[in-house]
mmCIF file with all atom_site columns, C-alpha atoms in Angstrom:
data_model
loop_
_atom_site.group_PDB
_atom_site.id
_atom_site.type_symbol
_atom_site.label_atom_id
_atom_site.label_alt_id
_atom_site.label_comp_id
_atom_site.label_asym_id
_atom_site.label_entity_id
_atom_site.label_seq_id
_atom_site.pdbx_PDB_ins_code
_atom_site.Cartn_x
_atom_site.Cartn_y
_atom_site.Cartn_z
_atom_site.occupancy
_atom_site.B_iso_or_equiv
_atom_site.pdbx_formal_charge
_atom_site.auth_seq_id
_atom_site.auth_comp_id
_atom_site.auth_asym_id
_atom_site.auth_atom_id
_atom_site.pdbx_PDB_model_num
ATOM 1   C CA . GLU A 1 1   ? 0.000  0.000   0.000   1.00 83.00 ? 1   GLU A CA 1
ATOM 2   C CA . ILE A 1 2   ? 1.174  3.500   -0.866  1.00 85.00 ? 2   ILE A CA 1
ATOM 3   C CA . LEU A 1 3   ? -0.327 6.560   0.801   1.00 89.00 ? 3   LEU A CA 1
ATOM 4   C CA . VAL A 1 4   ? -0.334 9.593   -1.522  1.00 90.00 ? 4   VAL A CA 1
ATOM 5   C CA . LEU A 1 5   ? -1.061 13.059  -0.092  1.00 91.00 ? 5   LEU A CA 1
ATOM 6   C CA . ASN A 1 6   ? -1.686 16.109  -2.256  1.00 91.00 ? 6   ASN A CA 1
ATOM 7   C CA . ARG A 1 7   ? -0.368 19.061  -0.255  1.00 90.00 ? 7   ARG A CA 1
ATOM 8   C CA . THR A 1 8   ? -0.829 21.518  -3.107  1.00 88.00 ? 8   THR A CA 1
ATOM 9   C CA . PRO A 1 9   ? -3.825 23.775  -3.887  1.00 91.00 ? 9   PRO A CA 1
ATOM 10  C CA . ASN A 1 10  ? -4.071 22.166  -7.317  1.00 89.00 ? 10  ASN A CA 1
ATOM 11  C CA . THR A 1 11  ? -5.908 19.118  -8.631  1.00 91.00 ? 11  THR A CA 1
ATOM 12  C CA . LEU A 1 12  ? -3.678 16.256  -9.760  1.00 91.00 ? 12  LEU A CA 1
ATOM 13  C CA . ALA A 1 13  ? -5.373 14.653  -12.753 1.00 93.00 ? 13  ALA A CA 1
ATOM 14  C CA . ASN A 1 14  ? -4.693 11.106  -13.977 1.00 92.00 ? 14  ASN A CA 1
ATOM 15  C CA . MET A 1 15  ? -2.323 10.592  -11.062 1.00 92.00 ? 15  MET A CA 1
ATOM 16  C CA . ASN A 1 16  ? -0.603 7.227   -11.142 1.00 91.00 ? 16  ASN A CA 1
ATOM 17  C CA . VAL A 1 17  ? 2.266  5.457   -9.370  1.00 91.00 ? 17  VAL A CA 1
ATOM 18  C CA . GLU A 1 18  ? 4.382  3.663   -11.953 1.00 92.00 ? 18  GLU A CA 1
ATOM 19  C CA . LEU A 1 19  ? 6.403  0.799   -10.443 1.00 91.00 ? 19  LEU A CA 1
ATOM 20  C CA . SER A 1 20  ? 9.281  -1.266  -11.817 1.00 90.00 ? 20  SER A CA 1
ATOM 21  C CA . THR A 1 21  ? 11.391 -3.987  -10.225 1.00 87.00 ? 21  THR A CA 1
ATOM 22  C CA . MET A 1 22  ? 14.927 -5.330  -10.359 1.00 80.00 ? 22  MET A CA 1
ATOM 23  C CA . GLY A 1 23  ? 15.580 -8.901  -9.246  1.00 73.00 ? 23  GLY A CA 1
ATOM 24  C CA . ASP A 1 24  ? 13.342 -11.959 -9.171  1.00 73.00 ? 24  ASP A CA 1
ATOM 25  C CA . MET A 1 25  ? 10.146 -9.981  -8.615  1.00 78.00 ? 25  MET A CA 1
ATOM 26  C CA . LYS A 1 26  ? 7.113  -9.357  -10.806 1.00 84.00 ? 26  LYS A CA 1
ATOM 27  C CA . ILE A 1 27  ? 4.338  -6.776  -10.565 1.00 87.00 ? 27  ILE A CA 1
ATOM 28  C CA . VAL A 1 28  ? 1.082  -8.743  -10.876 1.00 85.00 ? 28  VAL A CA 1
ATOM 29  C CA . GLU A 1 29  ? -1.345 -5.904  -10.123 1.00 85.00 ? 29  GLU A CA 1
ATOM 30  C CA . ARG A 1 30  ? -0.482 -2.348  -11.101 1.00 86.00 ? 30  ARG A CA 1
ATOM 31  C CA . PRO A 1 31  ? -1.991 0.692   -9.334  1.00 86.00 ? 31  PRO A CA 1
ATOM 32  C CA . GLN A 1 32  ? -4.989 2.344   -10.977 1.00 86.00 ? 32  GLN A CA 1
ATOM 33  C CA . SER A 1 33  ? -4.808 6.017   -12.013 1.00 89.00 ? 33  SER A CA 1
ATOM 34  C CA . GLN A 1 34  ? -6.831 8.485   -9.946  1.00 89.00 ? 34  GLN A CA 1
ATOM 35  C CA . THR A 1 35  ? -7.608 12.176  -9.688  1.00 92.00 ? 35  THR A CA 1
ATOM 36  C CA . LEU A 1 36  ? -6.566 13.809  -6.441  1.00 91.00 ? 36  LEU A CA 1
ATOM 37  C CA . GLY A 1 37  ? -8.105 17.083  -5.328  1.00 92.00 ? 37  GLY A CA 1
ATOM 38  C CA . PRO A 1 38  ? -6.346 19.847  -3.359  1.00 91.00 ? 38  PRO A CA 1
ATOM 39  C CA . SER A 1 39  ? -5.230 18.694  0.126   1.00 91.00 ? 39  SER A CA 1
ATOM 40  C CA . ASP A 1 40  ? -6.748 15.290  -0.630  1.00 93.00 ? 40  ASP A CA 1
ATOM 41  C CA . GLN A 1 41  ? -5.197 11.864  -0.021  1.00 92.00 ? 41  GLN A CA 1
ATOM 42  C CA . THR A 1 42  ? -5.624 8.324   -1.245  1.00 91.00 ? 42  THR A CA 1
ATOM 43  C CA . THR A 1 43  ? -4.203 4.845   -0.673  1.00 90.00 ? 43  THR A CA 1
ATOM 44  C CA . ILE A 1 44  ? -2.924 3.050   -3.762  1.00 87.00 ? 44  ILE A CA 1
ATOM 45  C CA . ARG A 1 45  ? -2.437 -0.716  -3.788  1.00 87.00 ? 45  ARG A CA 1
ATOM 46  C CA . ALA A 1 46  ? -0.101 -2.846  -5.871  1.00 86.00 ? 46  ALA A CA 1
ATOM 47  C CA . SER A 1 47  ? 0.692  -6.574  -5.772  1.00 87.00 ? 47  SER A CA 1
ATOM 48  C CA . ILE A 1 48  ? 4.254  -7.801  -6.298  1.00 83.00 ? 48  ILE A CA 1
ATOM 49  C CA . LYS A 1 49  ? 5.202  -11.471 -6.513  1.00 80.00 ? 49  LYS A CA 1
ATOM 50  C CA . VAL A 1 50  ? 8.587  -12.453 -5.074  1.00 76.00 ? 50  VAL A CA 1
ATOM 51  C CA . SER A 1 51  ? 9.863  -15.771 -6.443  1.00 69.00 ? 51  SER A CA 1
ATOM 52  C CA . SER A 1 52  ? 13.262 -16.265 -4.807  1.00 67.00 ? 52  SER A CA 1
ATOM 53  C CA . THR A 1 53  ? 15.612 -15.006 -2.114  1.00 66.00 ? 53  THR A CA 1
ATOM 54  C CA . GLU A 1 54  ? 17.592 -12.871 -4.537  1.00 68.00 ? 54  GLU A CA 1
ATOM 55  C CA . THR A 1 55  ? 18.043 -9.303  -3.310  1.00 67.00 ? 55  THR A CA 1
ATOM 56  C CA . GLY A 1 56  ? 15.906 -6.902  -5.330  1.00 75.00 ? 56  GLY A CA 1
ATOM 57  C CA . HIS A 1 57  ? 14.739 -3.324  -5.645  1.00 81.00 ? 57  HIS A CA 1
ATOM 58  C CA . ILE A 1 58  ? 11.401 -1.664  -6.336  1.00 89.00 ? 58  ILE A CA 1
ATOM 59  C CA . PHE A 1 59  ? 11.479 1.681   -8.125  1.00 91.00 ? 59  PHE A CA 1
ATOM 60  C CA . GLY A 1 60  ? 8.578  4.112   -8.355  1.00 92.00 ? 60  GLY A CA 1
ATOM 61  C CA . THR A 1 61  ? 7.548  7.331   -10.064 1.00 94.00 ? 61  THR A CA 1
ATOM 62  C CA . ILE A 1 62  ? 4.432  9.430   -9.441  1.00 93.00 ? 62  ILE A CA 1
ATOM 63  C CA . VAL A 1 63  ? 3.010  10.781  -12.704 1.00 94.00 ? 63  VAL A CA 1
ATOM 64  C CA . TYR A 1 64  ? 0.191  13.328  -12.878 1.00 94.00 ? 64  TYR A CA 1
ATOM 65  C CA . GLU A 1 65  ? -1.259 15.978  -15.198 1.00 93.00 ? 65  GLU A CA 1
ATOM 66  C CA . ASP A 1 66  ? -2.237 19.584  -14.779 1.00 89.00 ? 66  ASP A CA 1
ATOM 67  C CA . PRO A 1 67  ? -5.951 19.512  -15.745 1.00 88.00 ? 67  PRO A CA 1
ATOM 68  C CA . THR A 1 68  ? -5.690 23.021  -17.236 1.00 86.00 ? 68  THR A CA 1
ATOM 69  C CA . THR A 1 69  ? -2.545 22.742  -19.364 1.00 88.00 ? 69  THR A CA 1
ATOM 70  C CA . GLN A 1 70  ? -2.476 18.929  -19.756 1.00 88.00 ? 70  GLN A CA 1
ATOM 71  C CA . GLU A 1 71  ? 1.211  19.118  -18.895 1.00 91.00 ? 71  GLU A CA 1
ATOM 72  C CA . LYS A 1 72  ? 2.677  15.988  -17.267 1.00 93.00 ? 72  LYS A CA 1
ATOM 73  C CA . PHE A 1 73  ? 4.785  16.055  -14.117 1.00 93.00 ? 73  PHE A CA 1
ATOM 74  C CA . TYR A 1 74  ? 7.043  13.333  -12.712 1.00 95.00 ? 74  TYR A CA 1
ATOM 75  C CA . ILE A 1 75  ? 8.169  12.719  -9.104  1.00 92.00 ? 75  ILE A CA 1
ATOM 76  C CA . ASN A 1 76  ? 10.765 9.999   -8.536  1.00 93.00 ? 76  ASN A CA 1
ATOM 77  C CA . LEU A 1 77  ? 10.333 8.006   -5.321  1.00 90.00 ? 77  LEU A CA 1
ATOM 78  C CA . ASN A 1 78  ? 13.049 6.508   -3.146  1.00 91.00 ? 78  ASN A CA 1
ATOM 79  C CA . ASP A 1 79  ? 13.624 2.899   -4.139  1.00 87.00 ? 79  ASP A CA 1
ATOM 80  C CA . ILE A 1 80  ? 12.647 0.069   -1.782  1.00 83.00 ? 80  ILE A CA 1
ATOM 81  C CA . HIS A 1 81  ? 15.375 -2.470  -1.020  1.00 78.00 ? 81  HIS A CA 1
ATOM 82  C CA . MET A 1 82  ? 14.272 -6.074  -0.490  1.00 75.00 ? 82  MET A CA 1
ATOM 83  C CA . ASP A 1 83  ? 16.618 -7.632  2.079   1.00 73.00 ? 83  ASP A CA 1
ATOM 84  C CA . ILE A 1 84  ? 17.594 -11.328 1.972   1.00 74.00 ? 84  ILE A CA 1
ATOM 85  C CA . MET A 1 85  ? 17.016 -11.436 5.742   1.00 79.00 ? 85  MET A CA 1
ATOM 86  C CA . ASP A 1 86  ? 13.287 -11.075 5.110   1.00 79.00 ? 86  ASP A CA 1
ATOM 87  C CA . TYR A 1 87  ? 13.300 -14.593 3.620   1.00 81.00 ? 87  TYR A CA 1
ATOM 88  C CA . ILE A 1 88  ? 15.982 -16.562 5.536   1.00 89.00 ? 88  ILE A CA 1
ATOM 89  C CA . ARG A 1 89  ? 14.984 -18.913 8.360   1.00 92.00 ? 89  ARG A CA 1
ATOM 90  C CA . PRO A 1 90  ? 17.377 -21.007 10.535  1.00 95.00 ? 90  PRO A CA 1
ATOM 91  C CA . SER A 1 91  ? 17.107 -24.721 9.843   1.00 95.00 ? 91  SER A CA 1
ATOM 92  C CA . THR A 1 92  ? 18.901 -27.970 10.571  1.00 95.00 ? 92  THR A CA 1
ATOM 93  C CA . CYS A 1 93  ? 20.198 -31.019 8.711   1.00 95.00 ? 93  CYS A CA 1
ATOM 94  C CA . THR A 1 94  ? 22.565 -33.904 9.334   1.00 94.00 ? 94  THR A CA 1
ATOM 95  C CA . ASP A 1 95  ? 26.298 -33.686 8.663   1.00 93.00 ? 95  ASP A CA 1
ATOM 96  C CA . GLU A 1 96  ? 25.892 -36.162 5.800   1.00 95.00 ? 96  GLU A CA 1
ATOM 97  C CA . VAL A 1 97  ? 23.190 -34.062 4.119   1.00 96.00 ? 97  VAL A CA 1
ATOM 98  C CA . PHE A 1 98  ? 25.254 -30.892 4.604   1.00 97.00 ? 98  PHE A CA 1
ATOM 99  C CA . ARG A 1 99  ? 28.344 -32.489 2.998   1.00 96.00 ? 99  ARG A CA 1
ATOM 100 C CA . SER A 1 100 ? 26.226 -33.831 0.133   1.00 96.00 ? 100 SER A CA 1
ATOM 101 C CA . MET A 1 101 ? 24.709 -30.414 -0.607  1.00 97.00 ? 101 MET A CA 1
ATOM 102 C CA . TRP A 1 102 ? 28.129 -28.755 -0.232  1.00 96.00 ? 102 TRP A CA 1
ATOM 103 C CA . ALA A 1 103 ? 29.542 -31.020 -2.928  1.00 96.00 ? 103 ALA A CA 1
ATOM 104 C CA . GLU A 1 104 ? 26.482 -30.588 -5.157  1.00 96.00 ? 104 GLU A CA 1
ATOM 105 C CA . PHE A 1 105 ? 25.925 -26.827 -5.069  1.00 95.00 ? 105 PHE A CA 1
ATOM 106 C CA . GLU A 1 106 ? 27.851 -24.973 -7.766  1.00 90.00 ? 106 GLU A CA 1
ATOM 107 C CA . TRP A 1 107 ? 27.575 -21.369 -6.572  1.00 93.00 ? 107 TRP A CA 1
ATOM 108 C CA . GLU A 1 108 ? 30.189 -20.323 -4.012  1.00 95.00 ? 108 GLU A CA 1
ATOM 109 C CA . ASN A 1 109 ? 31.022 -16.940 -2.536  1.00 95.00 ? 109 ASN A CA 1
ATOM 110 C CA . LYS A 1 110 ? 34.163 -16.547 -0.432  1.00 95.00 ? 110 LYS A CA 1
ATOM 111 C CA . VAL A 1 111 ? 34.330 -13.662 2.042   1.00 95.00 ? 111 VAL A CA 1
ATOM 112 C CA . ALA A 1 112 ? 37.555 -12.719 3.824   1.00 95.00 ? 112 ALA A CA 1
ATOM 113 C CA . ILE A 1 113 ? 37.146 -12.133 7.554   1.00 94.00 ? 113 ILE A CA 1
ATOM 114 C CA . SER A 1 114 ? 37.709 -8.526  8.588   1.00 91.00 ? 114 SER A CA 1
ATOM 115 C CA . THR A 1 115 ? 36.355 -7.612  12.009  1.00 91.00 ? 115 THR A CA 1
ATOM 116 C CA . SER A 1 116 ? 37.083 -5.678  15.181  1.00 89.00 ? 116 SER A CA 1
ATOM 117 C CA . ILE A 1 117 ? 35.913 -8.670  17.248  1.00 90.00 ? 117 ILE A CA 1
ATOM 118 C CA . THR A 1 118 ? 38.869 -10.581 18.747  1.00 88.00 ? 118 THR A CA 1
ATOM 119 C CA . ASP A 1 119 ? 37.104 -13.534 20.421  1.00 89.00 ? 119 ASP A CA 1
ATOM 120 C CA . LEU A 1 120 ? 36.486 -16.606 18.222  1.00 91.00 ? 120 LEU A CA 1
ATOM 121 C CA . THR A 1 121 ? 33.207 -17.742 19.802  1.00 91.00 ? 121 THR A CA 1
ATOM 122 C CA . GLN A 1 122 ? 31.926 -14.178 20.002  1.00 91.00 ? 122 GLN A CA 1
ATOM 123 C CA . PHE A 1 123 ? 32.567 -13.728 16.288  1.00 92.00 ? 123 PHE A CA 1
ATOM 124 C CA . LEU A 1 124 ? 30.788 -16.991 15.434  1.00 93.00 ? 124 LEU A CA 1
ATOM 125 C CA . ASN A 1 125 ? 27.753 -16.014 17.520  1.00 92.00 ? 125 ASN A CA 1
ATOM 126 C CA . HIS A 1 126 ? 27.702 -12.585 15.885  1.00 93.00 ? 126 HIS A CA 1
ATOM 127 C CA . ILE A 1 127 ? 27.633 -14.094 12.379  1.00 94.00 ? 127 ILE A CA 1
ATOM 128 C CA . VAL A 1 128 ? 24.958 -16.660 13.341  1.00 94.00 ? 128 VAL A CA 1
ATOM 129 C CA . LYS A 1 129 ? 22.716 -13.964 14.819  1.00 92.00 ? 129 LYS A CA 1
ATOM 130 C CA . SER A 1 130 ? 23.282 -11.471 11.998  1.00 92.00 ? 130 SER A CA 1
ATOM 131 C CA . THR A 1 131 ? 22.540 -13.969 9.213   1.00 92.00 ? 131 THR A CA 1
ATOM 132 C CA . ASN A 1 132 ? 19.607 -15.719 10.938  1.00 93.00 ? 132 ASN A CA 1
ATOM 133 C CA . MET A 1 133 ? 21.296 -19.097 10.400  1.00 95.00 ? 133 MET A CA 1
ATOM 134 C CA . LYS A 1 134 ? 21.712 -22.126 12.661  1.00 95.00 ? 134 LYS A CA 1
ATOM 135 C CA . CYS A 1 135 ? 25.128 -23.393 13.734  1.00 96.00 ? 135 CYS A CA 1
ATOM 136 C CA . LEU A 1 136 ? 25.327 -27.160 13.111  1.00 95.00 ? 136 LEU A CA 1
ATOM 137 C CA . THR A 1 137 ? 28.745 -27.576 14.742  1.00 92.00 ? 137 THR A CA 1
ATOM 138 C CA . PRO A 1 138 ? 28.750 -28.135 18.532  1.00 86.00 ? 138 PRO A CA 1
ATOM 139 C CA . HIS A 1 139 ? 31.136 -25.772 20.295  1.00 78.00 ? 139 HIS A CA 1
ATOM 140 C CA . ASP A 1 140 ? 31.952 -24.873 23.872  1.00 70.00 ? 140 ASP A CA 1
ATOM 141 C CA . GLY A 1 141 ? 32.407 -21.164 24.498  1.00 63.00 ? 141 GLY A CA 1
ATOM 142 C CA . ALA A 1 142 ? 34.560 -21.976 27.515  1.00 63.00 ? 142 ALA A CA 1
ATOM 143 C CA . GLU A 1 143 ? 37.169 -23.701 25.369  1.00 62.00 ? 143 GLU A CA 1
ATOM 144 C CA . LYS A 1 144 ? 40.115 -21.516 24.522  1.00 73.00 ? 144 LYS A CA 1
ATOM 145 C CA . GLY A 1 145 ? 42.056 -22.021 21.309  1.00 78.00 ? 145 GLY A CA 1
ATOM 146 C CA . SER A 1 146 ? 43.429 -20.203 18.306  1.00 87.00 ? 146 SER A CA 1
ATOM 147 C CA . PHE A 1 147 ? 41.219 -21.790 15.604  1.00 91.00 ? 147 PHE A CA 1
ATOM 148 C CA . LEU A 1 148 ? 37.491 -22.353 15.098  1.00 92.00 ? 148 LEU A CA 1
ATOM 149 C CA . ALA A 1 149 ? 35.564 -23.985 12.264  1.00 94.00 ? 149 ALA A CA 1
ATOM 150 C CA . ALA A 1 150 ? 31.788 -24.258 12.023  1.00 95.00 ? 150 ALA A CA 1
ATOM 151 C CA . ASN A 1 151 ? 29.033 -25.073 9.542   1.00 97.00 ? 151 ASN A CA 1
ATOM 152 C CA . LEU A 1 152 ? 25.903 -22.908 9.368   1.00 97.00 ? 152 LEU A CA 1
ATOM 153 C CA . TYR A 1 153 ? 22.623 -23.734 7.646   1.00 97.00 ? 153 TYR A CA 1
ATOM 154 C CA . ALA A 1 154 ? 19.378 -21.997 6.748   1.00 95.00 ? 154 ALA A CA 1
ATOM 155 C CA . LYS A 1 155 ? 16.454 -22.356 4.352   1.00 93.00 ? 155 LYS A CA 1
ATOM 156 C CA . SER A 1 156 ? 14.553 -19.621 2.593   1.00 89.00 ? 156 SER A CA 1
ATOM 157 C CA . VAL A 1 157 ? 10.771 -19.339 2.679   1.00 85.00 ? 157 VAL A CA 1
ATOM 158 C CA . PHE A 1 158 ? 10.936 -20.596 -0.921  1.00 85.00 ? 158 PHE A CA 1
ATOM 159 C CA . GLY A 1 159 ? 12.694 -23.834 0.132   1.00 87.00 ? 159 GLY A CA 1
ATOM 160 C CA . GLU A 1 160 ? 16.166 -22.795 -1.028  1.00 89.00 ? 160 GLU A CA 1
ATOM 161 C CA . ASP A 1 161 ? 19.169 -24.061 0.962   1.00 93.00 ? 161 ASP A CA 1
ATOM 162 C CA . ALA A 1 162 ? 21.948 -21.788 2.201   1.00 95.00 ? 162 ALA A CA 1
ATOM 163 C CA . LEU A 1 163 ? 25.212 -23.326 3.451   1.00 97.00 ? 163 LEU A CA 1
ATOM 164 C CA . VAL A 1 164 ? 28.028 -21.505 5.214   1.00 97.00 ? 164 VAL A CA 1
ATOM 165 C CA . ASN A 1 165 ? 31.441 -22.749 6.357   1.00 97.00 ? 165 ASN A CA 1
ATOM 166 C CA . LEU A 1 166 ? 33.291 -20.461 8.748   1.00 96.00 ? 166 LEU A CA 1
ATOM 167 C CA . SER A 1 167 ? 37.029 -20.999 9.312   1.00 96.00 ? 167 SER A CA 1
ATOM 168 C CA . VAL A 1 168 ? 38.656 -18.428 11.577  1.00 94.00 ? 168 VAL A CA 1
ATOM 169 C CA . GLU A 1 169 ? 41.909 -18.232 13.515  1.00 94.00 ? 169 GLU A CA 1
ATOM 170 C CA . LYS A 1 170 ? 43.256 -15.831 16.093  1.00 89.00 ? 170 LYS A CA 1
ATOM 171 C CA . LYS A 1 171 ? 46.565 -14.292 15.080  1.00 85.00 ? 171 LYS A CA 1
ATOM 172 C CA . GLU A 1 172 ? 49.429 -14.779 17.498  1.00 81.00 ? 172 GLU A CA 1
ATOM 173 C CA . ASP A 1 173 ? 50.403 -11.146 17.772  1.00 76.00 ? 173 ASP A CA 1
ATOM 174 C CA . SER A 1 174 ? 49.815 -8.286  20.179  1.00 69.00 ? 174 SER A CA 1
ATOM 175 C CA . ALA A 1 175 ? 46.597 -7.199  18.448  1.00 76.00 ? 175 ALA A CA 1
ATOM 176 C CA . GLY A 1 176 ? 45.086 -10.695 18.507  1.00 80.00 ? 176 GLY A CA 1
ATOM 177 C CA . GLU A 1 177 ? 43.026 -10.009 15.376  1.00 88.00 ? 177 GLU A CA 1
ATOM 178 C CA . LEU A 1 178 ? 40.947 -12.680 13.656  1.00 92.00 ? 178 LEU A CA 1
ATOM 179 C CA . ALA A 1 179 ? 41.670 -13.919 10.142  1.00 93.00 ? 179 ALA A CA 1
ATOM 180 C CA . GLY A 1 180 ? 40.229 -16.521 7.810   1.00 95.00 ? 180 GLY A CA 1
ATOM 181 C CA . TYR A 1 181 ? 37.367 -17.000 5.376   1.00 96.00 ? 181 TYR A CA 1
ATOM 182 C CA . ILE A 1 182 ? 33.608 -17.510 5.312   1.00 96.00 ? 182 ILE A CA 1
ATOM 183 C CA . ARG A 1 183 ? 32.465 -19.623 2.355   1.00 97.00 ? 183 ARG A CA 1
ATOM 184 C CA . ILE A 1 184 ? 28.857 -19.612 1.192   1.00 96.00 ? 184 ILE A CA 1
ATOM 185 C CA . ARG A 1 185 ? 27.372 -22.217 -1.117  1.00 96.00 ? 185 ARG A CA 1
ATOM 186 C CA . SER A 1 186 ? 23.902 -22.454 -2.633  1.00 94.00 ? 186 SER A CA 1
ATOM 187 C CA . LYS A 1 187 ? 22.100 -23.792 -5.659  1.00 91.00 ? 187 LYS A CA 1
ATOM 188 C CA . THR A 1 188 ? 21.332 -20.267 -6.876  1.00 84.00 ? 188 THR A CA 1
ATOM 189 C CA . GLN A 1 189 ? 23.667 -17.356 -7.466  1.00 84.00 ? 189 GLN A CA 1
ATOM 190 C CA . GLY A 1 190 ? 21.284 -14.899 -5.808  1.00 81.00 ? 190 GLY A CA 1
ATOM 191 C CA . ILE A 1 191 ? 21.573 -16.439 -2.331  1.00 86.00 ? 191 ILE A CA 1
ATOM 192 C CA . ALA A 1 192 ? 25.358 -16.813 -2.532  1.00 90.00 ? 192 ALA A CA 1
ATOM 193 C CA . LEU A 1 193 ? 25.850 -13.171 -3.527  1.00 87.00 ? 193 LEU A CA 1
ATOM 194 C CA . SER A 1 194 ? 23.198 -11.678 -1.232  1.00 86.00 ? 194 SER A CA 1
ATOM 195 C CA . LEU A 1 195 ? 24.330 -13.640 1.823   1.00 90.00 ? 195 LEU A CA 1
ATOM 196 C CA . GLY A 1 196 ? 27.946 -12.704 1.049   1.00 91.00 ? 196 GLY A CA 1
ATOM 197 C CA . ASP A 1 197 ? 26.994 -9.022  0.950   1.00 88.00 ? 197 ASP A CA 1
ATOM 198 C CA . ARG A 1 198 ? 25.153 -9.405  4.250   1.00 90.00 ? 198 ARG A CA 1
ATOM 199 C CA . ILE A 1 199 ? 28.150 -11.072 5.940   1.00 92.00 ? 199 ILE A CA 1
ATOM 200 C CA . THR A 1 200 ? 30.553 -8.455  4.576   1.00 91.00 ? 200 THR A CA 1
ATOM 201 C CA . MET A 1 201 ? 28.343 -5.727  6.025   1.00 88.00 ? 201 MET A CA 1
ATOM 202 C CA . VAL A 1 202 ? 27.709 -7.217  9.490   1.00 88.00 ? 202 VAL A CA 1
ATOM 203 C CA . GLN A 1 203 ? 31.047 -8.867  10.315  1.00 83.00 ? 203 GLN A CA 1
ATOM 204 C CA . ARG A 1 204 ? 32.600 -5.491  11.119  1.00 71.00 ? 204 ARG A CA 1
ATOM 205 C CA . GLY A 1 205 ? 29.859 -4.819  13.686  1.00 59.00 ? 205 GLY A CA 1
ATOM 206 C CA . ALA A 1 206 ? 30.475 -4.664  17.392  1.00 49.00 ? 206 ALA A CA 1
ATOM 207 C CA . SER A 1 207 ? 30.152 -7.945  19.252  1.00 42.00 ? 207 SER A CA 1
ATOM 208 C CA . GLU A 1 208 ? 27.452 -6.631  21.535  1.00 43.00 ? 208 GLU A CA 1
ATOM 209 C CA . GLN A 1 209 ? 25.010 -6.040  18.659  1.00 42.00 ? 209 GLN A CA 1
#
């Protein structure tokens, strides 16, 4: 739903909201054109079908005419970003199924670890929480070491699988920074790229988030 308010003293004739999409989305019901009087408002409805977890954008433009001159005017709207996190749900599977899917899935995205977090378990928990995935690898936060590896798994609301392997080590220097890689695999390119972008964005976040 889009609320349109006419804050001008003029009538907006043949007013319409023209929408377009980028990504795996399709507009199935376009808004109907209307005439909006001075200081009037209306709610416009549009239906958009989302078919996969691929990150997408919705763009919009308000088009209307001056009823006296018939001149057309255009107002570009801010685009709406569809986040992969709207579709990802934590899930579980056996180690055998995870390894089978890992070998089968052809799309891989490899993200280098770059974070201000210096604790291995804290970093793992931060990634799990920020990606809405489930950690399949048992780990004890009380254990102290210089290396941690874990498998993460989630499914989208469309039934797509998302696999993540996190391999991180603590550098043996005064800073104690973390280094390593996070590998994402999926059957579709959209999930691999979108989840990689999400991890790149959140891994620099503070551990208390």
